[in-house]
Amino acid sequence: MRGDVEIDDGRVVGVGLSPKGKRGIAVPGFVDLQVNGFAGVDFLTASAADYERAGEALLEVGVTAYQPTFITAPEEMLLEALRAMPTTGRGPHVIGAHLDGPFLSPERLGTHPPAYRRDPDVALLDRFLDAGRVTTVTLAPELEGAGALVERARERGVVVGAGHTNATAEQAHAAFDHGVTTVSHIFNAMRPFTQRDPGVSGAALARPDVFVQMIVDGWHLADETVRLVWAVAAGRVALVSDATAAAAAGPGTYRLGAVEITVTNGVPLRDDGVIAGTALTMLDAVRNLHALGVPFEDAVGAATTVPAGILGRSDLGVLEIGGRCDVIVLDDRLELLRLAPSSGG
């Protein structure tokens, strides 16, 4: 809708108003579902001050709501991270934690430390959910006992995604029927797609009821793969940054949970050369997607409306009268001009 947006007392009170001469395009603030760290901060060991520092840097690239993401780590480390995660405060909205593990396939761990991977354990999941506000759990649905984890997570209002998984298409369809609603970073750390064994990626792309999350940093997926995913699943594709402490921090050595990573040519790597998350910002992800031919509105939607839809959050990712004023203003080069986030929480 053309025209200005009016904000009063933290809420949108008008849209499509007569422009007052200011330049720029107002869009909802970005919603990032997978942020391991940012601006030198690793969320698995972050203090309140660290969250504030990382939050300020996230706002500078348009992120007004995000899920701090904790990879596979020792149980006590994960519990402490959940207890330390803020629920209110300055900066972007901390939606809740994304537990990316530890219930993952041993064949598809990627950079996750194998020593801390766990088989499905409902009691352990309950301890995590009791320690802090968890909004998403990523797991390998083919593991024995994973169905019970999906049921418990859904009982407690937690979104369940398939990731770091060796699931066949048949196993993936069973998981989607059972309550798994999304896949994390499609094609990465998943059973490869082949013509007779499309795996979890193929099953997700074939189902209109499954959301697909995608890392568009020029490294995790080929441009042709991004275009293929978009051609099949436009409207249910969410961009995620999978950012680490290296994002918005430059070259150097950082921590990703219990793993040491080093940025080489803009890509965080483990010491054995395995890619370990990204140095990507959500603003760059939107730019990259748009540069591959996706219309501006749709590229923005993949960073706003769709991730909010995965979480079932109608109050995020939209600009509507009465809604919270998480508004960012972009120019025609997709540079951030200004933002007006509502108070954190």
PDB file of C-alpha atoms in Angstrom, residues 140-144 162 165-178 180 191 197 199-200 203 207:
ATOM      1  CA  ALA A 140      15.832 -35.399  13.588  1.00  0.00           C
ATOM      2  CA  PRO A 141      12.338 -36.931  13.336  1.00  0.00           C
ATOM      3  CA  GLU A 142      13.554 -40.356  12.206  1.00  0.00           C
ATOM      4  CA  LEU A 143      15.246 -41.087  15.542  1.00  0.00           C
ATOM      5  CA  GLU A 144      13.563 -43.703  17.715  1.00  0.00           C
ATOM      6  CA  ALA A 162      13.146 -31.078  11.137  1.00  0.00           C
ATOM      7  CA  THR A 165      18.307 -35.193   9.860  1.00  0.00           C
ATOM      8  CA  ASN A 166      18.867 -38.295   7.748  1.00  0.00           C
ATOM      9  CA  ALA A 167      15.129 -38.872   7.300  1.00  0.00           C
ATOM     10  CA  THR A 168      13.846 -40.490   4.148  1.00  0.00           C
ATOM     11  CA  ALA A 169      10.880 -38.933   2.382  1.00  0.00           C
ATOM     12  CA  GLU A 170       8.614 -41.553   3.952  1.00  0.00           C
ATOM     13  CA  GLN A 171       9.889 -40.753   7.441  1.00  0.00           C
ATOM     14  CA  ALA A 172       9.595 -37.032   6.754  1.00  0.00           C
ATOM     15  CA  HIS A 173       5.977 -37.333   5.618  1.00  0.00           C
ATOM     16  CA  ALA A 174       5.173 -39.276   8.800  1.00  0.00           C
ATOM     17  CA  ALA A 175       6.780 -36.511  10.873  1.00  0.00           C
ATOM     18  CA  PHE A 176       4.870 -33.779   9.049  1.00  0.00           C
ATOM     19  CA  ASP A 177       1.640 -35.693   9.602  1.00  0.00           C
ATOM     20  CA  HIS A 178       2.569 -35.955  13.288  1.00  0.00           C
ATOM     21  CA  VAL A 180       6.487 -31.173  12.483  1.00  0.00           C
ATOM     22  CA  ARG A 191      19.827 -36.418   3.591  1.00  0.00           C
ATOM     23  CA  ASP A 197      15.203 -40.831  -2.566  1.00  0.00           C
ATOM     24  CA  GLY A 199      14.641 -37.197   1.541  1.00  0.00           C
ATOM     25  CA  VAL A 200      13.247 -34.623   3.930  1.00  0.00           C
ATOM     26  CA  ALA A 203       9.149 -34.184   1.013  1.00  0.00           C
ATOM     27  CA  ARG A 207       3.900 -30.413   0.736  1.00  0.00           C
TER      28      ARG A 207
END
